[in-house]
Short mmCIF file of C-alpha atoms and ligand atoms in Angstrom, two decimals:
data_model
loop_
_atom_site.label_atom_id
_atom_site.label_comp_id
_atom_site.label_asym_id
_atom_site.label_seq_id
_atom_site.Cartn_x
_atom_site.Cartn_y
_atom_site.Cartn_z
CA UNK A 249 120.83 102.81 78.32
CA UNK A 250 122.47 105.88 79.34
CA UNK A 251 122.32 107.14 83.24
CA UNK A 252 120.52 110.32 82.89
CA UNK A 253 117.23 108.06 81.82
CA UNK A 254 114.25 108.95 83.50
CA UNK A 255 112.53 105.99 85.20
CA UNK A 256 109.85 105.39 86.52
CA UNK A 257 108.86 102.84 89.10
CA UNK A 258 105.62 101.91 89.97
CA UNK A 259 104.36 101.44 93.55
CA UNK A 260 106.66 101.56 96.94
CA UNK A 261 107.09 98.51 98.71
CA UNK A 262 110.13 97.20 98.79
CA UNK A 263 110.71 95.58 95.56
CA UNK A 264 110.14 99.05 94.03
CA UNK A 265 112.29 101.13 96.88
CA UNK A 266 115.38 99.00 96.67
CA UNK A 267 114.47 98.91 93.17
CA UNK A 268 115.03 103.16 93.57
CA UNK A 269 116.98 103.87 95.76
CA UNK A 270 120.32 101.32 93.02
CA UNK A 271 118.39 102.81 90.43
CA UNK A 272 119.22 106.81 91.77
CA UNK A 273 122.24 105.64 92.43
CA UNK A 274 123.35 104.78 89.56
CA UNK A 275 122.75 108.33 88.52
CA UNK A 276 119.50 107.65 86.74
CA UNK A 277 115.87 109.94 86.65
CA UNK A 278 113.53 108.25 88.62
CA UNK A 279 110.01 108.93 89.62
CA UNK A 280 108.39 107.28 91.62
CA UNK A 281 104.45 106.67 91.33
CA UNK A 282 102.51 105.17 94.93
CA UNK A 283 98.78 104.39 95.02
CA UNK A 284 99.18 104.75 98.45
CA UNK A 285 101.82 105.27 100.89
CA UNK A 286 105.77 104.40 100.71
CA UNK A 287 105.75 101.20 103.06
CA UNK A 288 104.05 98.56 100.60
CA UNK A 289 100.81 96.57 100.32
CA UNK A 290 102.48 92.50 100.86
CA UNK A 291 105.51 94.27 102.20
CA UNK A 292 103.85 95.44 105.29
CA UNK A 293 101.24 92.46 106.21
CA UNK A 294 104.74 90.27 106.43
CA UNK A 295 106.68 88.45 108.69
CA UNK A 296 110.43 90.09 107.50
CA UNK A 297 112.58 86.73 107.76
CA UNK A 298 115.57 87.13 105.83
CA UNK A 299 116.52 83.59 104.52
CA UNK A 300 118.09 81.14 102.44
CA UNK A 301 116.47 78.41 104.03
CA UNK A 302 113.90 75.02 102.42
CA UNK A 303 112.42 74.23 99.55
CA UNK A 304 115.08 75.84 97.36
CA UNK A 305 116.66 74.25 93.52
CA UNK A 306 120.80 75.48 93.97
CA UNK A 307 119.91 78.65 92.15
CA UNK A 308 117.37 79.76 94.31
CA UNK A 309 119.81 79.25 97.18
CA UNK A 310 121.72 80.54 94.73
CA UNK A 311 120.24 83.88 94.95
CA UNK A 312 118.31 84.28 97.62
CA UNK A 313 122.22 83.92 99.93
CA UNK A 314 123.01 86.76 97.83
CA UNK A 315 120.68 88.55 98.52
CA UNK A 316 121.35 88.28 102.72
CA UNK A 317 124.52 89.45 101.88
CA UNK A 318 123.30 91.75 99.83
CA UNK A 319 121.01 93.66 102.70
CA UNK A 320 124.30 94.24 104.71
CA UNK A 321 126.21 95.78 101.89
CA UNK A 322 122.54 98.11 101.65
CA UNK A 323 122.87 98.15 105.81
CA UNK A 324 126.27 100.19 104.61
CA UNK A 325 124.76 102.25 102.53
CA UNK A 326 121.49 103.29 104.92
CA UNK A 327 122.90 103.59 107.98
CA UNK A 328 120.31 102.42 110.76
CA UNK A 329 118.00 99.84 108.05
CA UNK A 330 115.99 98.35 110.95
CA UNK A 331 117.78 94.57 110.22
CA UNK A 332 119.32 92.78 112.51
CA UNK A 333 120.13 89.11 112.29
CA UNK A 334 119.67 87.15 114.87
CA UNK A 335 119.28 83.26 113.28
CA UNK A 336 116.99 80.73 114.71
CA UNK A 337 115.26 77.21 114.97
CA UNK A 338 114.11 75.72 112.18
CA UNK A 339 111.90 72.50 112.81
CA UNK A 340 108.82 73.00 110.55
CA UNK A 341 109.03 69.88 108.11
CA UNK A 342 108.94 66.45 108.88
CA UNK A 343 112.22 64.93 110.61
CA UNK A 344 113.25 62.80 107.89
CA UNK A 345 112.83 66.27 105.47
CA UNK A 346 114.16 68.04 108.27
CA UNK A 347 117.66 65.91 107.90
CA UNK A 348 117.63 66.42 103.89
CA UNK A 349 117.41 70.00 104.06
CA UNK A 350 120.08 70.50 106.87
CA UNK A 351 122.57 68.24 104.52
CA UNK A 352 121.43 69.79 101.29
CA UNK A 353 121.64 73.51 102.90
CA UNK A 354 125.03 73.40 104.43
CA UNK A 355 126.89 71.31 101.73
CA UNK A 356 126.10 74.45 99.36
CA UNK A 357 127.31 76.06 102.22
CA UNK A 358 125.04 77.74 104.61
CA UNK A 359 125.58 78.18 108.08
CA UNK A 360 122.98 75.13 110.51
CA UNK A 361 123.61 72.72 112.06
CA UNK A 362 121.13 70.32 113.72
CA UNK A 363 120.87 71.13 117.56
CA UNK A 364 119.40 68.69 119.94
CA UNK A 365 116.61 70.04 122.83
CA UNK A 366 118.63 71.32 125.90
CA UNK A 367 120.72 73.26 123.18
CA UNK A 368 117.52 74.57 121.52
CA UNK A 369 116.18 75.35 125.29
CA UNK A 370 119.82 76.54 126.04
CA UNK A 371 118.73 78.85 122.69
CA UNK A 372 115.44 79.87 123.88
CA UNK A 373 115.09 79.49 127.91
CA UNK A 374 111.54 80.55 126.75
CA UNK A 375 110.45 78.00 123.98
CA UNK A 376 107.54 76.03 126.14
CA UNK A 377 109.22 73.00 123.89
CA UNK A 378 110.84 72.69 121.28
CA UNK A 379 111.32 68.77 119.31
CA UNK A 380 114.88 67.26 119.93
CA UNK A 381 115.65 67.42 116.66
CA UNK A 382 116.05 70.83 116.10
CA UNK A 383 117.98 73.13 113.04
CA UNK A 384 119.93 76.38 113.84
CA UNK A 385 120.34 78.53 111.07
CA UNK A 386 123.42 81.71 113.10
CA UNK A 387 122.92 83.85 109.50
CA UNK A 388 119.37 84.64 109.36
CA UNK A 389 117.52 87.71 110.07
CA UNK A 390 115.09 89.96 110.26
CA UNK A 391 113.62 93.50 108.13
CA UNK A 392 111.32 95.47 109.39
CA UNK A 393 108.98 95.33 107.15
CA UNK A 394 107.38 98.43 106.45
CA UNK A 395 110.14 100.76 108.21
CA UNK A 396 112.64 99.56 106.51
CA UNK A 397 111.15 100.12 103.18
CA UNK A 398 109.92 103.22 103.92
CA UNK A 399 113.44 104.05 105.51
CA UNK A 400 114.82 102.62 101.51
CA UNK A 401 112.52 104.49 100.04
CA UNK A 402 113.44 107.72 101.79
CA UNK A 403 116.86 107.38 101.01
CA UNK A 404 116.34 107.26 98.14
CA UNK A 405 114.18 110.39 97.76
CA UNK A 406 117.31 111.98 99.37
CA UNK A 407 119.79 110.52 96.60
CA UNK A 408 117.35 112.52 94.64
CA UNK A 409 114.34 109.84 93.26
CA UNK A 410 110.95 112.00 92.79
CA UNK A 411 108.18 110.38 94.93
CA UNK A 412 103.88 110.80 94.11
CA UNK A 413 101.77 108.85 96.39
CA UNK A 414 98.28 108.95 96.87
CA UNK A 415 98.81 108.64 92.63
CA UNK A 416 97.78 106.15 90.24
CA UNK A 417 99.39 104.51 86.93
CA UNK A 418 95.49 103.45 85.17
CA UNK A 419 97.80 102.39 82.07
CA UNK A 420 100.98 102.13 80.61
CA UNK A 421 101.82 104.22 76.82
CA UNK A 422 104.07 102.76 74.29
CA UNK A 423 105.55 105.07 71.27
CA UNK A 424 106.40 104.10 68.22
CA UNK A 425 109.30 102.82 70.25
CA UNK A 426 108.30 101.19 73.09
CA UNK A 427 106.85 102.43 76.02
CA UNK A 428 106.51 106.29 76.50
CA UNK A 429 105.63 106.80 80.23
CA UNK A 430 102.58 105.98 82.80
CA UNK A 431 99.03 107.76 82.72
CA UNK A 432 97.78 108.25 85.85
CA UNK A 433 95.02 109.56 87.33
CA UNK A 434 96.61 112.74 87.47
CA UNK A 435 97.67 112.99 83.41
CA UNK A 436 99.91 111.28 82.40
CA UNK A 437 104.04 110.62 83.02
CA UNK A 438 106.89 110.19 80.77
CA UNK A 439 109.48 108.07 80.78
CA UNK A 440 111.90 106.71 79.09
CA UNK A 441 111.66 103.32 80.99
CA UNK A 442 109.47 102.31 83.30
CA UNK A 443 109.53 99.82 86.16
CA UNK A 444 106.91 97.62 87.61
CA UNK A 445 106.99 96.90 90.76
CA UNK A 446 103.31 96.82 91.34
CA UNK A 447 103.52 93.27 93.98
CA UNK A 448 99.90 91.76 93.21
CA UNK A 449 98.58 94.69 90.34
CA UNK A 450 101.52 93.68 88.72
CA UNK A 451 99.16 91.96 86.18
CA UNK A 452 96.39 94.15 85.83
CA UNK A 453 99.09 97.03 85.06
CA UNK A 454 101.12 94.13 82.43
CA UNK A 455 98.06 94.01 81.25
CA UNK A 456 98.04 97.39 79.75
CA UNK A 457 100.32 97.15 77.82
CA UNK A 458 99.52 93.11 76.23
CA UNK A 459 101.46 91.38 78.54
CA UNK A 460 101.10 88.59 80.73
CA UNK A 461 102.00 87.29 83.59
CA UNK A 462 100.06 84.62 86.09
CA UNK A 463 100.29 85.82 89.40
CA UNK A 464 98.44 83.78 91.95
CA UNK A 465 97.87 85.48 95.52
CA UNK A 466 97.55 82.63 98.62
CA UNK A 467 97.09 85.10 102.01
CA UNK A 468 98.80 84.68 105.06
CA UNK A 469 97.89 86.74 109.21
CA UNK A 470 100.36 87.61 110.64
CA UNK A 471 99.86 88.13 114.55
CA UNK A 472 101.07 91.06 116.95
CA UNK A 473 100.71 91.95 120.76
CA UNK A 474 101.58 94.73 122.29
CA UNK A 475 105.23 94.99 124.00
CA UNK A 476 106.44 92.39 126.34
CA UNK A 477 110.14 92.14 128.67
CA UNK A 478 112.69 89.72 126.20
CA UNK A 479 111.34 86.44 124.78
CA UNK A 480 112.57 86.20 122.85
CA UNK A 481 115.98 85.85 120.98
CA UNK A 482 115.80 84.93 117.72
CA UNK A 483 113.22 83.99 115.28
CA UNK A 484 111.14 80.45 115.61
CA UNK A 485 110.27 78.24 112.65
CA UNK A 486 108.14 75.88 114.24
CA UNK A 487 105.35 73.88 111.44
CA UNK A 488 101.73 75.30 113.95
CA UNK A 489 103.89 79.38 113.26
CA UNK A 490 107.00 81.42 113.00
CA UNK A 491 107.24 83.54 115.66
CA UNK A 492 109.68 86.31 116.45
CA UNK A 493 110.25 89.39 119.09
CA UNK A 494 110.93 92.96 117.47
CA UNK A 495 113.13 96.15 118.75
CA UNK A 496 109.87 97.14 120.69
CA UNK A 497 109.18 93.68 122.57
CA UNK A 498 106.08 92.91 120.11
CA UNK A 499 105.67 88.83 119.33
CA UNK A 500 104.91 88.68 116.33
CA UNK A 501 104.03 84.95 115.05
CA UNK A 502 102.35 84.04 110.98
CA UNK A 503 100.91 81.30 110.35
CA UNK A 504 99.37 80.37 106.36
CA UNK A 505 96.87 77.99 107.45
CA UNK A 506 97.83 76.45 103.98
CA UNK A 507 96.36 78.76 102.40
CA UNK A 508 92.98 78.74 104.10
CA UNK A 509 92.78 81.67 106.39
CA UNK A 510 88.41 82.67 106.69
CA UNK A 511 87.45 84.34 105.14
CA UNK A 512 84.07 85.66 107.57
CA UNK A 513 85.89 84.62 110.87
CA UNK A 514 89.09 86.80 109.87
CA UNK A 515 89.85 88.22 113.89
CA UNK A 516 88.20 84.19 115.63
CA UNK A 517 92.11 83.13 113.42
CA UNK A 518 93.76 85.18 114.43
CA UNK A 519 92.80 83.97 117.59
CA UNK A 520 93.20 80.73 117.51
CA UNK A 521 96.31 81.77 116.06
CA UNK A 522 97.36 84.41 119.25
CA UNK A 523 96.89 81.40 121.33
CA UNK A 524 99.32 78.64 119.28
CA UNK A 525 101.91 81.54 119.73
CA UNK A 526 101.44 81.86 123.72
CA UNK A 527 101.56 78.01 124.26
CA UNK A 528 104.56 77.81 122.87
CA UNK A 529 106.28 80.63 125.51
CA UNK A 530 106.52 79.84 129.27
CA UNK A 531 104.86 83.66 129.69
CA UNK A 532 102.51 83.17 127.22
CA UNK A 533 99.45 83.65 129.24
CA UNK A 534 101.28 87.07 130.22
CA UNK A 535 101.38 88.03 126.70
CA UNK A 536 98.23 89.67 124.52
CA UNK A 537 96.85 90.20 121.70
CA UNK A 538 97.56 93.80 119.41
CA UNK A 539 96.59 93.86 116.40
CA UNK A 540 96.62 90.64 113.85
CA UNK A 541 97.02 91.30 109.83
CA UNK A 542 96.54 89.62 106.70
CA UNK A 543 98.23 90.13 104.15
CA UNK A 544 98.52 88.71 100.17
CA UNK A 545 101.67 86.76 98.75
CA UNK A 546 102.78 87.94 95.54
CA UNK A 547 103.52 84.97 93.51
CA UNK A 548 103.96 84.72 90.24
CA UNK A 549 103.24 81.49 88.15
CA UNK A 550 105.09 78.18 89.42
CA UNK A 551 106.38 80.53 92.40
CA UNK A 552 109.42 81.41 91.28
CA UNK A 553 110.61 86.14 91.63
CA UNK A 554 109.54 87.41 87.94
CA UNK A 555 111.89 90.03 87.29
CA UNK A 556 113.89 91.92 84.18
CA UNK A 557 112.57 93.34 80.49
CA UNK A 558 108.41 92.16 79.42
CA UNK A 559 109.20 91.00 75.79
CA UNK A 560 108.33 92.15 73.17
CA UNK A 561 107.69 96.21 75.14
CA UNK A 562 111.06 97.94 74.63
CA UNK A 563 112.35 99.73 77.89
CA UNK A 564 109.10 97.61 80.15
CA UNK A 565 110.47 96.23 82.89
CA UNK A 566 109.01 93.73 85.91
CA UNK A 567 109.88 92.83 89.01
CA UNK A 568 107.29 90.65 91.54
CA UNK A 569 107.91 88.45 93.56
CA UNK A 570 107.71 86.16 96.76
CA UNK A 571 110.08 86.63 99.86
CA UNK A 572 110.79 89.59 97.95
CA UNK A 573 111.92 90.96 101.79
CA UNK A 574 114.23 88.53 101.25
CA UNK A 575 115.19 89.23 97.91
CA UNK A 576 114.31 92.85 97.87
CA UNK A 577 118.85 93.47 97.50
CA UNK A 578 120.05 91.87 94.92
CA UNK A 579 117.23 91.69 92.75
CA UNK A 580 117.63 95.94 92.75
CA UNK A 581 120.84 95.93 92.58
CA UNK A 582 120.20 93.56 89.52
CA UNK A 583 117.86 94.77 87.48
CA UNK A 584 118.55 98.54 87.90
CA UNK A 585 122.23 97.27 86.62
CA UNK A 586 120.12 95.90 83.68
CA UNK A 587 117.75 98.95 82.66
CA UNK A 588 120.91 101.00 83.19
CA UNK A 589 123.79 98.50 81.88
CA UNK A 590 122.40 96.48 80.37
CA UNK A 591 124.22 93.52 81.92
CA UNK A 592 121.41 90.41 83.59
CA UNK A 593 123.06 89.05 86.37
CA UNK A 594 123.40 85.36 85.93
CA UNK A 595 121.44 84.64 89.02
CA UNK A 596 118.58 85.93 87.64
CA UNK A 597 118.61 83.27 84.84
CA UNK A 598 115.81 81.43 85.41
CA UNK A 599 113.74 84.33 86.35
CA UNK A 600 113.34 85.92 83.06
CA UNK A 601 109.22 87.12 81.75
CA UNK A 602 109.65 84.59 78.64
CA UNK A 603 109.39 81.46 80.59
CA UNK A 604 105.26 82.37 81.28
CA UNK A 605 105.47 83.09 77.27
CA UNK A 606 101.73 82.01 76.18
CA UNK A 607 100.30 80.87 79.88
CA UNK A 608 97.45 82.32 80.64
CA UNK A 609 97.86 85.24 82.92
CA UNK A 610 95.61 85.43 86.58
CA UNK A 611 95.37 86.71 89.83
CA UNK A 612 93.81 85.07 91.93
CA UNK A 613 92.63 86.50 95.33
CA UNK A 614 91.12 84.18 97.47
CA UNK A 615 90.39 86.24 100.74
C1 FAD B 862 101.46 87.40 105.71
C2 FAD B 862 102.85 87.43 104.16
C3 FAD B 862 103.93 86.47 104.73
C4 FAD B 862 105.77 87.00 104.26
N1 FAD B 862 106.05 87.04 104.89
C5 FAD B 862 107.45 87.42 103.50
C6 FAD B 862 109.38 86.65 105.11
O1 FAD B 862 108.78 85.94 106.15
N2 FAD B 862 110.18 86.92 103.64
C7 FAD B 862 110.07 87.55 103.29
O2 FAD B 862 110.98 87.48 102.14
N3 FAD B 862 109.41 87.99 102.13
C8 FAD B 862 107.71 87.16 102.62
N4 FAD B 862 106.62 87.17 102.17
C9 FAD B 862 106.80 88.04 100.60
C10 FAD B 862 106.77 89.92 100.39
O3 FAD B 862 106.20 90.39 101.48
C11 FAD B 862 106.93 90.41 99.02
O4 FAD B 862 107.26 89.20 98.58
C12 FAD B 862 107.10 91.59 99.08
O5 FAD B 862 106.40 92.65 100.24
C13 FAD B 862 106.36 91.86 97.59
O6 FAD B 862 106.42 93.68 97.84
P1 FAD B 862 106.51 93.89 96.78
O7 FAD B 862 107.03 95.91 96.85
O8 FAD B 862 106.63 93.73 95.25
O9 FAD B 862 105.03 94.62 96.60
P2 FAD B 862 103.82 95.53 97.70
O10 FAD B 862 104.27 95.95 99.66
O11 FAD B 862 102.23 95.18 97.63
O12 FAD B 862 103.52 97.31 97.31
C14 FAD B 862 103.79 97.44 95.77
C15 FAD B 862 102.90 98.53 95.26
O13 FAD B 862 102.59 99.07 94.69
C16 FAD B 862 101.69 99.21 95.11
N5 FAD B 862 100.71 99.80 93.91
C17 FAD B 862 99.98 98.47 92.98
N6 FAD B 862 98.88 99.08 92.08
C18 FAD B 862 99.55 100.48 91.63
C19 FAD B 862 99.12 101.27 91.20
N7 FAD B 862 98.31 101.23 90.03
N8 FAD B 862 99.46 102.83 91.10
C20 FAD B 862 100.22 102.45 91.68
N9 FAD B 862 100.35 101.51 92.86
C21 FAD B 862 99.61 101.15 92.72
C22 FAD B 862 100.99 99.51 95.92
O14 FAD B 862 99.92 100.73 96.64
C23 FAD B 862 101.78 98.85 96.32
O15 FAD B 862 101.90 100.37 97.84
C24 FAD B 862 105.38 87.64 102.77
C25 FAD B 862 104.10 88.48 103.07
C26 FAD B 862 102.97 87.77 103.86
C27 FAD B 862 101.81 88.30 102.67
#
């Protein structure tokens, strides 16, 4: 497909922003249609950890670690992205599993090493306590989710993409030869190709083209403190919560309550999470809660990304996944190459939509 195709991207979260950037840089005419404001929904509630840690089959590790390299490329292409590479301490697995994870990922080339309590205290002196066996991963980092997503979208717009905010796509239009554009609440938009990067709304959007995608939407909570003097240098991944400190001094903690964030007493759940963070820090009692956020992760049926052509509808593409902060640069680049050049990146080969053929679509929002 020639580079001057008109592509509509549905959704301006981190995935839509990355896709738009890579498409426009490759010469496509790009229109992004966003129901709300640029930045995203899952993206604005994200913790922002860039990593290739735990629970990975090797092909998924390879995609994630490649995406961390792609973040560094994006930082060069879009100067000023709020991305940092602080490294982090990890002990959010039982010790035997933590040891297995370290052995396996070190063998795959991940910059991971064991540290004892003393070394952990040297790396993070404000931690109230750390267990005797902790891992340190030097190459992990953070992308401030909303700011990064907006900056990437602004760069795509500066490079020639057109962003329509406050405009909802109501359906995908199908012509005799496949996709012909989208219908929106303010009229149709013609396009040669459509890419759906609509986060948790992806299945309902695809359904308008007769494409099924199973997706679950487990909740996760973040609590954010008011700005404070520096207490953490890097990421801390403990069993109770994950935490980090932003460049402007806010402490952020994330917890998933094992997928059961209480829907009726969210403020109480936030207070519990915030107290847990305070207990983990020597000066924790000095912190005060500024706000809490409750988000839903877009998780395709088997837990892995769904990226590529929607089979049966020529010109229709999809990109939806958990870990989208980590994966956005690689997915945006590879999908743009596939859409414009017809080349499927081998690292994406396990993540095509064809694996869901015959699986019933579902979208469950727990809260
Ligand atoms: C609590 C939490 C913590 C997380 N932590 C991490 C982490 O540490 N590291 C990591 O890598 N990932 C993390 N994630 C996952 C990551 O945030 C997501 O994978 C990523 O943000 C998804 O981005 P997206 O662009 O696909 O979706 P979104 O950000 O949701 O963007 C989709 C956009 O599509 C728009 N849209 C929807 N329907 C329509 C329509 N009909 N018309 C027009 N626009 C539409 C929406 O308004 C939205 O702006 C976390 C997620 C959550 C919720």
